[in-house]
Structures are given as C-alpha cells and as structure tokens.
PDB file of C-alpha atoms in Angstrom:
ATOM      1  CA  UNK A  14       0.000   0.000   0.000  1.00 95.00           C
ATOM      2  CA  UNK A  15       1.180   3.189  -1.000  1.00 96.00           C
ATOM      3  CA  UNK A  16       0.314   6.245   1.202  1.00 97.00           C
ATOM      4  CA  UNK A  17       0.653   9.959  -0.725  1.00 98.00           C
ATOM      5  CA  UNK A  18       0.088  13.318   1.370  1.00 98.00           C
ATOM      6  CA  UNK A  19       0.180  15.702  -1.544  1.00 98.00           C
ATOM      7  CA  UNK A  20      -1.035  19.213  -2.588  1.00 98.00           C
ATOM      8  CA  UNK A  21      -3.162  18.066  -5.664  1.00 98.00           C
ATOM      9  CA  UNK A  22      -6.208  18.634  -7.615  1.00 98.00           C
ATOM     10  CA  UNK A  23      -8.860  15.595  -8.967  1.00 98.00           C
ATOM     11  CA  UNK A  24     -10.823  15.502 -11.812  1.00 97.00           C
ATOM     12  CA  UNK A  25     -13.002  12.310 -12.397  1.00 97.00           C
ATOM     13  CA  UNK A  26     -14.316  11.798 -15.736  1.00 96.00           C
ATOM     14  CA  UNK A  27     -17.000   8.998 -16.619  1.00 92.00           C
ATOM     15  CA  UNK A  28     -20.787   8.704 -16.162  1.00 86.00           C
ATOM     16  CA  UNK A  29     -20.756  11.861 -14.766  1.00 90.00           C
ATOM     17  CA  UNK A  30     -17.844  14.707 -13.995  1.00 95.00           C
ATOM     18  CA  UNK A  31     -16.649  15.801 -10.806  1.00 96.00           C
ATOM     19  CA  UNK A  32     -13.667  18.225  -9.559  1.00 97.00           C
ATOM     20  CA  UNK A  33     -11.800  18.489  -6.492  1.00 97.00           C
ATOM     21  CA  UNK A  34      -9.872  21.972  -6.696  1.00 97.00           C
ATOM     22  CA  UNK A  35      -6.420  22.182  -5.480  1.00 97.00           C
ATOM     23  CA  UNK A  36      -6.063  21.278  -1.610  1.00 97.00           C
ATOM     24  CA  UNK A  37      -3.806  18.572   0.941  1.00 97.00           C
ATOM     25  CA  UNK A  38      -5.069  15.747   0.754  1.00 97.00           C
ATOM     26  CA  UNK A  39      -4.085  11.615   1.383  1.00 97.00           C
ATOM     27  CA  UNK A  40      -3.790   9.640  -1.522  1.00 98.00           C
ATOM     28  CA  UNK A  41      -4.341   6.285  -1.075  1.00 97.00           C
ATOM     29  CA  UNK A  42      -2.881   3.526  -3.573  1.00 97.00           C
ATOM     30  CA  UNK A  43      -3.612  -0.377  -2.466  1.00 95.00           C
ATOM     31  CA  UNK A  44      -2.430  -3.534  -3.799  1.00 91.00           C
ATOM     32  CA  UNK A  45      -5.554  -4.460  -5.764  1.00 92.00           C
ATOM     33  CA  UNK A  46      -5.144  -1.126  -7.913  1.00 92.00           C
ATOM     34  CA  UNK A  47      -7.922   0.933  -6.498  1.00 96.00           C
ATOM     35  CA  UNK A  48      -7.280   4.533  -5.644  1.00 97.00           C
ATOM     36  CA  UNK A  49      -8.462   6.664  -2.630  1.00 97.00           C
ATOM     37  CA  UNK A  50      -8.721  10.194  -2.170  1.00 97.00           C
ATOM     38  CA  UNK A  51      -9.279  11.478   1.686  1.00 97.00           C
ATOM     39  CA  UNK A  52      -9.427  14.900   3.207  1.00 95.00           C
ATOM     40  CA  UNK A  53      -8.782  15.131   7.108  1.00 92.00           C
ATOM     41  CA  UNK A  54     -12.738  14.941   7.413  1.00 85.00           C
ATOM     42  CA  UNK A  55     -15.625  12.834   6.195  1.00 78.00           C
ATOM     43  CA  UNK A  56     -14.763   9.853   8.398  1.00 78.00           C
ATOM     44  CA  UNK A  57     -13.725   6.645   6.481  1.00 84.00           C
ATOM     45  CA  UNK A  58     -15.412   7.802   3.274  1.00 91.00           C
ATOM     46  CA  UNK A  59     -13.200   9.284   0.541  1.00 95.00           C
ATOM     47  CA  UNK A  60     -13.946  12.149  -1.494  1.00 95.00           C
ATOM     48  CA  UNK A  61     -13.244  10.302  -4.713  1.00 96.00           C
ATOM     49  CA  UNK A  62     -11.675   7.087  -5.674  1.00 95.00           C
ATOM     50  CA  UNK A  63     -11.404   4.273  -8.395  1.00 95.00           C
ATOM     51  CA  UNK A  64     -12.378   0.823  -7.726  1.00 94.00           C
ATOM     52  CA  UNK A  65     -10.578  -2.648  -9.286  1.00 94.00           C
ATOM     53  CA  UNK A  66     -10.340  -4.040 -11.903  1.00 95.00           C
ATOM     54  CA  UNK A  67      -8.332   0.022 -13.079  1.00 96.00           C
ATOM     55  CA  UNK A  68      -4.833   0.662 -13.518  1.00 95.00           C
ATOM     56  CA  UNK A  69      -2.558   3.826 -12.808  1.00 96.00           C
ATOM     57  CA  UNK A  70      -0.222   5.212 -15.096  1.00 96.00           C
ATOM     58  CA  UNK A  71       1.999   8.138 -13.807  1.00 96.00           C
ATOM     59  CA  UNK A  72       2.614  10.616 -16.622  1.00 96.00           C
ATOM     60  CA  UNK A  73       4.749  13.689 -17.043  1.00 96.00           C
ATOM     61  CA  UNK A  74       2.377  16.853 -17.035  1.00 95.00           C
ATOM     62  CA  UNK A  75       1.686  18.901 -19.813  1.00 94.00           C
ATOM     63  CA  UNK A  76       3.138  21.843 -20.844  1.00 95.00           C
ATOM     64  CA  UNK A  77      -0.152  23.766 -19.640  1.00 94.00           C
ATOM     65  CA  UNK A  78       0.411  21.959 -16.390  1.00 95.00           C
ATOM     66  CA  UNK A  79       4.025  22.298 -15.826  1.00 96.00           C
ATOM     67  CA  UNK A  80       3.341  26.280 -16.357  1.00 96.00           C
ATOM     68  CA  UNK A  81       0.778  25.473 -13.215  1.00 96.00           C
ATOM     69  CA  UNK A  82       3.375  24.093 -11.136  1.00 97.00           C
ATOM     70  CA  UNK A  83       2.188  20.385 -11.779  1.00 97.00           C
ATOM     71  CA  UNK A  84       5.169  17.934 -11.177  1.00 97.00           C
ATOM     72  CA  UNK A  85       3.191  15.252 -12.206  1.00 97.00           C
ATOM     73  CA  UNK A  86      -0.072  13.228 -13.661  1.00 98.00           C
ATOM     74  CA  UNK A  87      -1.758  10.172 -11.680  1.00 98.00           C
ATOM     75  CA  UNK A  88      -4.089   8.655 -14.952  1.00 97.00           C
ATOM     76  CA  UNK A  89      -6.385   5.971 -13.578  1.00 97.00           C
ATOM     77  CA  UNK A  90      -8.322   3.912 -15.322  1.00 96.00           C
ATOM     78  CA  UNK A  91     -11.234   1.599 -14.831  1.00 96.00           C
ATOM     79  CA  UNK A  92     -10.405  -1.401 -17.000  1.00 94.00           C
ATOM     80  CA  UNK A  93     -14.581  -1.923 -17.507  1.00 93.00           C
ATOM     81  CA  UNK A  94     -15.827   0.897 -17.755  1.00 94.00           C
ATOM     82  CA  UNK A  95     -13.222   3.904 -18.879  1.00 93.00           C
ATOM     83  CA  UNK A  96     -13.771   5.833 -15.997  1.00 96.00           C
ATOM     84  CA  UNK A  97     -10.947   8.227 -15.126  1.00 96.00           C
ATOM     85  CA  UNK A  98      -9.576   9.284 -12.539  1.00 97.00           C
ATOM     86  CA  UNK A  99      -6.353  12.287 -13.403  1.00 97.00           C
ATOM     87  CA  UNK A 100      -4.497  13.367 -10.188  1.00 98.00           C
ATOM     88  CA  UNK A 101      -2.532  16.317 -10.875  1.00 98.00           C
ATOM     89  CA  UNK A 102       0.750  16.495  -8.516  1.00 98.00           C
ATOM     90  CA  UNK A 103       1.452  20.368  -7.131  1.00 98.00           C
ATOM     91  CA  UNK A 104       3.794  19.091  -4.089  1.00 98.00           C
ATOM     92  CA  UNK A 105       4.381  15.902  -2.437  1.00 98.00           C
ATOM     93  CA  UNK A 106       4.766  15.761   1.665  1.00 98.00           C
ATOM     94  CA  UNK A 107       4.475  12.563   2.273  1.00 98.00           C
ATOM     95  CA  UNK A 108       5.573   9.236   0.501  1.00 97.00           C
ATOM     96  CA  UNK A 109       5.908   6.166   2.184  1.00 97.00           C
ATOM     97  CA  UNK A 110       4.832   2.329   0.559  1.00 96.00           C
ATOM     98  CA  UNK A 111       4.310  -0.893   2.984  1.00 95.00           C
ATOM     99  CA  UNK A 112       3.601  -4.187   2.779  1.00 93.00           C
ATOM    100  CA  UNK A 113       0.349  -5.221   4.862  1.00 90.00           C
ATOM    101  CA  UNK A 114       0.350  -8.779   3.942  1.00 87.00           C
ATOM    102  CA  UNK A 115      -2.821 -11.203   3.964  1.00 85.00           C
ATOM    103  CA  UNK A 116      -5.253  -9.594   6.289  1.00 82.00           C
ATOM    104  CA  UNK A 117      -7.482 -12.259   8.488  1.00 81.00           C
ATOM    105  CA  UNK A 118     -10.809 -10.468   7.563  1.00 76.00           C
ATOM    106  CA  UNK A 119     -13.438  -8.942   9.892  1.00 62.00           C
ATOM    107  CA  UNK A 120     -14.127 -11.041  12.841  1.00 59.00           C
ATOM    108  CA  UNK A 121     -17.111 -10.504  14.298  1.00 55.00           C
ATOM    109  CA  UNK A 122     -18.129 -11.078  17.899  1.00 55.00           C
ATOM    110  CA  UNK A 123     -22.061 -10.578  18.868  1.00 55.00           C
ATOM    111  CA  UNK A 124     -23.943 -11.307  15.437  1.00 73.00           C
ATOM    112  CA  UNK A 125     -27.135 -13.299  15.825  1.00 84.00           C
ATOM    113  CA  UNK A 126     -24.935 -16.366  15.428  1.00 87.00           C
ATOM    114  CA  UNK A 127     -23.499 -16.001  18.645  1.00 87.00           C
ATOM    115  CA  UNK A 128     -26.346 -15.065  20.452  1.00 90.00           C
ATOM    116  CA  UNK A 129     -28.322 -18.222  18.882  1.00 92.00           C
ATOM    117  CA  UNK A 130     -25.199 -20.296  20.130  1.00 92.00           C
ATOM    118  CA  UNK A 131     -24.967 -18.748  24.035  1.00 93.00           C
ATOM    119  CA  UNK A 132     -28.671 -18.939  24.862  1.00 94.00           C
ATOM    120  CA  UNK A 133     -28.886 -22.273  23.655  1.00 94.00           C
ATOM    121  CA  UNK A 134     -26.198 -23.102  26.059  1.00 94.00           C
ATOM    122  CA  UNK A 135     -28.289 -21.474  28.896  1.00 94.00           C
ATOM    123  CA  UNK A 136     -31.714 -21.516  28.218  1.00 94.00           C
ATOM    124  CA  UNK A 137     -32.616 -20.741  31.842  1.00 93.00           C
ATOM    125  CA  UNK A 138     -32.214 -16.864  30.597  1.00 93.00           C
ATOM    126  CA  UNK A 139     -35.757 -17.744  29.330  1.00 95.00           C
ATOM    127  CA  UNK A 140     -36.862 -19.257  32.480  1.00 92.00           C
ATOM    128  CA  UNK A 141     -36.715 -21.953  34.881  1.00 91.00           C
ATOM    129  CA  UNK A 142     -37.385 -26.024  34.010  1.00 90.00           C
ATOM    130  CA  UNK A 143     -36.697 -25.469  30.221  1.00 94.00           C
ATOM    131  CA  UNK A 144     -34.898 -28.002  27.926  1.00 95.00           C
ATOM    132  CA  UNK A 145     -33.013 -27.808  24.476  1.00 96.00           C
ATOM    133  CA  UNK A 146     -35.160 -29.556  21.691  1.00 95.00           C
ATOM    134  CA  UNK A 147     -33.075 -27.990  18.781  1.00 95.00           C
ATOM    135  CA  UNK A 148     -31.510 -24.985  17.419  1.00 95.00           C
ATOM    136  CA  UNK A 149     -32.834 -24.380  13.874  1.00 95.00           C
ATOM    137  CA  UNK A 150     -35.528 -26.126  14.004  1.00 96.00           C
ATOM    138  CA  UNK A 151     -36.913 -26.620  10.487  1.00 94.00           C
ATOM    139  CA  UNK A 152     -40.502 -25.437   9.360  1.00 93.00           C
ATOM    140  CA  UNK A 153     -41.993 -25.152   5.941  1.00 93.00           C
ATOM    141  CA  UNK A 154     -41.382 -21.199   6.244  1.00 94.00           C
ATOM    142  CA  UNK A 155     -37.784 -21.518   7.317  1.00 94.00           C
ATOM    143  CA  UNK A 156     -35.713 -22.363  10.751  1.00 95.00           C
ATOM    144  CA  UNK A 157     -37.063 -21.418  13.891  1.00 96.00           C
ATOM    145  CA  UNK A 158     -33.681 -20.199  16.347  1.00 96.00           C
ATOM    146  CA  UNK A 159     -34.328 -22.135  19.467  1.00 96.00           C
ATOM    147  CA  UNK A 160     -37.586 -24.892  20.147  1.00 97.00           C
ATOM    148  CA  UNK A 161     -37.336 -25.452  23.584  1.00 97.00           C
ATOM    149  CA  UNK A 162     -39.525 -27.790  25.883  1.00 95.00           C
ATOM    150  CA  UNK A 163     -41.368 -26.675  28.769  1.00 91.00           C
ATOM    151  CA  UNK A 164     -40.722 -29.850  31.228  1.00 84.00           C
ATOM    152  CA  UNK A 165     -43.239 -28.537  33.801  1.00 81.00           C
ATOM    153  CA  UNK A 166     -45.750 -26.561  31.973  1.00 76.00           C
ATOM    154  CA  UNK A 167     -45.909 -29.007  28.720  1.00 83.00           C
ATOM    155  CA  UNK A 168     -45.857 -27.762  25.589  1.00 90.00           C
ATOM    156  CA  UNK A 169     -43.378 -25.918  23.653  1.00 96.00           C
ATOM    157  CA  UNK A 170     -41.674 -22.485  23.545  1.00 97.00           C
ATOM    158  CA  UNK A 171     -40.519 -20.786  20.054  1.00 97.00           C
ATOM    159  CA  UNK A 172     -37.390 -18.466  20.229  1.00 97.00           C
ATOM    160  CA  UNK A 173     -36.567 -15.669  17.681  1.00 96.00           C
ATOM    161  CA  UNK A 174     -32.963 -14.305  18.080  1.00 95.00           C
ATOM    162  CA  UNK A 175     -32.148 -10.935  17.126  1.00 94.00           C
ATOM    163  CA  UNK A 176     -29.375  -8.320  17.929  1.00 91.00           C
ATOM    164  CA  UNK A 177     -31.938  -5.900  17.308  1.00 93.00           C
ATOM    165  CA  UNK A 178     -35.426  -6.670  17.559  1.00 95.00           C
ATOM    166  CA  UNK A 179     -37.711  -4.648  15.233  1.00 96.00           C
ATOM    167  CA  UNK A 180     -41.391  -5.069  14.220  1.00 97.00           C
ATOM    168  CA  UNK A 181     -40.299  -7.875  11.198  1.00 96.00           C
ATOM    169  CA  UNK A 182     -39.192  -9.998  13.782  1.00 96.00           C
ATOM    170  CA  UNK A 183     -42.317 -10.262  15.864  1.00 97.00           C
ATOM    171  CA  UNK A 184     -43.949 -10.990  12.234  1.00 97.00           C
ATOM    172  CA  UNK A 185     -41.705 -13.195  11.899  1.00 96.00           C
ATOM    173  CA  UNK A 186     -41.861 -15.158  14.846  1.00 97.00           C
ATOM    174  CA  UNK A 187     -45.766 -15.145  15.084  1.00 97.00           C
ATOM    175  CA  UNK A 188     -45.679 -16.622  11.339  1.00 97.00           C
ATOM    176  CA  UNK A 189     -43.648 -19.652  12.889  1.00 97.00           C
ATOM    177  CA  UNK A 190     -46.030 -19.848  16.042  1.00 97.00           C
ATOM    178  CA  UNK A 191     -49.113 -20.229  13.669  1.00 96.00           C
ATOM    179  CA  UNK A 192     -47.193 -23.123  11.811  1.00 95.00           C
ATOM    180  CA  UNK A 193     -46.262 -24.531  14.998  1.00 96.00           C
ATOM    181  CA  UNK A 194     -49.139 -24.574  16.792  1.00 94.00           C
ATOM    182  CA  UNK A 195     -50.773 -26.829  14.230  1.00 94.00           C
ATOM    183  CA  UNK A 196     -48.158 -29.787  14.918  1.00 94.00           C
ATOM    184  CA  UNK A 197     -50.602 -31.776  17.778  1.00 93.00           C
ATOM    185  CA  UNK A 198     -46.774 -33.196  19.242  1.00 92.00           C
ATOM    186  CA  UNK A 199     -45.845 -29.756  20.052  1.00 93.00           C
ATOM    187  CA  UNK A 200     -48.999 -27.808  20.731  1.00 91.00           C
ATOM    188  CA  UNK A 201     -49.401 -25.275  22.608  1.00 94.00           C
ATOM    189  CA  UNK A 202     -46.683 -23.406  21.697  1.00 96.00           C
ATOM    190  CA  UNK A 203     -45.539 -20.016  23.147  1.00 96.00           C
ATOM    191  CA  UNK A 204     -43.243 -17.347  21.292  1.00 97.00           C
ATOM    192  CA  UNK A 205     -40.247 -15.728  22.694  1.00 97.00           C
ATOM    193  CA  UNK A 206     -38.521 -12.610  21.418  1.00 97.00           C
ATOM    194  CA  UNK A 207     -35.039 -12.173  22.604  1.00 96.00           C
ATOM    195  CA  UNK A 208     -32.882  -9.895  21.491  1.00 94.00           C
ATOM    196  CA  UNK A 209     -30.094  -7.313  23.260  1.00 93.00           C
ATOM    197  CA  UNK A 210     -32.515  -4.443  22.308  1.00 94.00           C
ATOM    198  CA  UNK A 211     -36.048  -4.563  21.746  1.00 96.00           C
ATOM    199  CA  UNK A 212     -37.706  -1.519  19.855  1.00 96.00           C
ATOM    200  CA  UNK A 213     -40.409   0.097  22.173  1.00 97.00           C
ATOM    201  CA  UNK A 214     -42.869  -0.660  18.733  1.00 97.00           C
ATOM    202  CA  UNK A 215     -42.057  -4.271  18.549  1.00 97.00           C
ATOM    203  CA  UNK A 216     -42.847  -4.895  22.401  1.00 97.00           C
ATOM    204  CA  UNK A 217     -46.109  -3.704  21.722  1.00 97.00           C
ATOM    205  CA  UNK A 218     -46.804  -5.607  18.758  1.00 97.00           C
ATOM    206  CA  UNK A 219     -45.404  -8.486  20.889  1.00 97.00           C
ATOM    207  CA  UNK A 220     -47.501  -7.722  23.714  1.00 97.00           C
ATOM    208  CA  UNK A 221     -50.873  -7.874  21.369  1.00 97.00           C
ATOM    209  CA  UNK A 222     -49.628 -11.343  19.791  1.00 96.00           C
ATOM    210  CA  UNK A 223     -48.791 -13.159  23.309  1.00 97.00           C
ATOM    211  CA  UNK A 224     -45.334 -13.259  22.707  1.00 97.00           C
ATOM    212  CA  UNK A 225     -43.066 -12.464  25.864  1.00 97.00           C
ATOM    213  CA  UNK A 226     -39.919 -10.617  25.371  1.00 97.00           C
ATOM    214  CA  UNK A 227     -36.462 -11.039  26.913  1.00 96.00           C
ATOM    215  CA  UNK A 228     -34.010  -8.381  26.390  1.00 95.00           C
ATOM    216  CA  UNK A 229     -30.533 -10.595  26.517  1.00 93.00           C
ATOM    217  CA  UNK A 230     -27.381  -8.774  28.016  1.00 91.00           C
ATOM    218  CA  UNK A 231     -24.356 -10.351  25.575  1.00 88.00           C
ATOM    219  CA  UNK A 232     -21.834  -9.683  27.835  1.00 87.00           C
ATOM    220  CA  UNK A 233     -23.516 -11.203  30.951  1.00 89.00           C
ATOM    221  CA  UNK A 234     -24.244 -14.280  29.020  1.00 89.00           C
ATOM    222  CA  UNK A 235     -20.477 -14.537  28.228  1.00 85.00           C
ATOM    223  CA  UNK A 236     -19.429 -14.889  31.537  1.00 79.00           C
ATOM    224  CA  UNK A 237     -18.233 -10.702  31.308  1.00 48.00           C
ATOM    225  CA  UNK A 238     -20.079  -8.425  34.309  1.00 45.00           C
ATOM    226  CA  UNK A 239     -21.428  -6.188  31.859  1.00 44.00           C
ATOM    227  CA  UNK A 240     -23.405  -3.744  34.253  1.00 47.00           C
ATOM    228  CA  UNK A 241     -26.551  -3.746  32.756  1.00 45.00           C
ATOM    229  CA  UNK A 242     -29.422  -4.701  35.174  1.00 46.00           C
ATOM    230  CA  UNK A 243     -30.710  -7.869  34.361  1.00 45.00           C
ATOM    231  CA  UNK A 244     -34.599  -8.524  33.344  1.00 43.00           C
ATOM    232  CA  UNK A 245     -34.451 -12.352  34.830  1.00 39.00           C
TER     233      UNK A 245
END
C-alpha cells in the first residue's frame, strides 16, 4: 500500500464529472489497484476514488500543467468501464509504501450467530425447568432459532434471536407460532422474542400477539459483568 500526502487537484471523468480543486489531501494507492482520495474529514469515506479491476499510469504533465506548477499526472483507469480518474501532482509531503500482507478479515463477535449459540447453552435466561429440543428447528417457512420444551408446563416455547429486535421480527416469529401450533406433538406453543434491544414498537406488537420478550445482556451471558441490570 502506497500512502501519498500531496497538494493536488482531482478531476473524475466517466458517467458523470466531478472536480476536487487544489487542496492537501491523502492519496491512497492499495495492492488491488484501487485509488483513494481522503481529506482530514468525512470519516472513512473518501472524497473520490477508483475501484478494481483500473490501472494507474503516472505521466509527465503537460506543458499547460508544468506552467501550473504540476510535477506530475496520476491517470487511472477503470479497465470496464473507462472511468478516469487524473491526479494532478502540485507538491508531495508525504511518501511512504508498505507491505500489509494477507489480512485475516473482519471477525465478528455478537452477530445473531453467537447469540443463537450462548442462549442455547443457557436456556434458563428464558426461564426456569426449560430443555433444548433444537436450534434451527426446520418449518416449511424456514428455521425457527431455538424450540425449547417446557418440562413442567408441557408444551413448547418458540425463540426468535435478534441483535436488534424490530417489528419484522415479531412478524416473523408469530408466522412460525401459527405453523407450529398446528403440529398436535408440540402444541401449545408459546413465542419468545429475545434480542439485546427490543424496539419500544415491537414490544407492543409483541404484547398484542402473546409473545413475551427477553431483552438478553451479551456480555452477561459470556461470563463478562457487563453492568446492565438484568430482566431475569
């Protein structure tokens, strides 16, 4: 990767024209070819920039540009689609290239996944005399999360897992509780919303279908004192 503080101005050139006048800016140039031009604001997003498949061809200005002050041209080009990118050079402050290497990827830690995977491993959270039947359990409409047995009470209990629980999932869920509920081997069957935040709308909608909510606290459930007061 190839990091460029410069004084420069942009000009792309495609389905539509844009220009970015003279100012400092960082010039970003990675290993798959694509470009990247940041100001010191805007957060993560660049101003302009050229995706891959594109190529960059450095090219001695012009004399119009040399008159200018312009050291040099940055040309890229999309290999598709001709879009252009042309970088002109005023000054160069920074210049430094490095080699990153194979990056692991994103690794994320609290997706649904993990939530499915901890409250199946303690499905007391959802109360007291409960017992695993299966995690995705299979309908005709798609998995439900958790189907857990209610040892004392009979019957069965329907979980929907969510990070963040929104009116869709309460649809959701209720569409699996009217599937379920005709199945005489696991009738009656109760719904469950859990999630680690519950939208004030979907508790209501919740509420008016008979489906209880639990609001799950991640890092509790991880064995971490998160804080967070605890709703069972």
């Amino acid at each position: 990767m190839r990091l460029v503080i410069a004084r420069c101005s942009v000009d792309y050139t495609g389905r539509l024209t844009a220009h970015l006048p003279l100012a400092t800016r960082l010039l970003v140039h990675k290993g798959d070819g694509s470009l990247l031009v940041h100001s010191d604001g805007g957060s993560y997003k660049p101003l302009n920039w050229m995706s891959p498949p594109c190529r960059l061809d450095v090219e001695a200005p012009d004399a119009a540009s040399a008159d200018a002050g312009v050291l040099e041209h940055w040309r890229v080009t999309h290999a598709k689609s001709g879009d252009a990118l042309l970088v002109r050079i005023y000054e160069v402050l920074h210049d430094s290239s490095h080699e990153l290497g194979i990056d692991p990827g994103l690794q994320k830690d609290g997706v649904e996944a993990d939530l499915q995977r901890l409250l199946a491993e303690q499905v007391d959270v959802i109360g007291q005399g409960l017992t695993l039947v299966r995690r995705e359990f299979p309908t005709a409409i798609g998995p439900v999360d958790l189907l857990l047995r209610d040892e004392a009470g009979g019957g069965t209990i329907a979980v929907e897992v969510k990070r963040r629980g929104d009116i869709d999932g309460v649809e959701q869920l209720t569409r699996y509780l009217e599937l379920l509920g005709r199945d005489p081997h696991l009738a009656p069957v109760t719904g469950v919303f859990a999630a680690q935040e519950i939208k004030p709308q979907a508790k209501v909608l919740a509420a008016d279908r008979g489906i209880r909510c639990v609001t799950l606290d991640y890092e509790g459930m991880k064995g971490i004192e998160s804080g967070a007061p605890r709703l069972f």
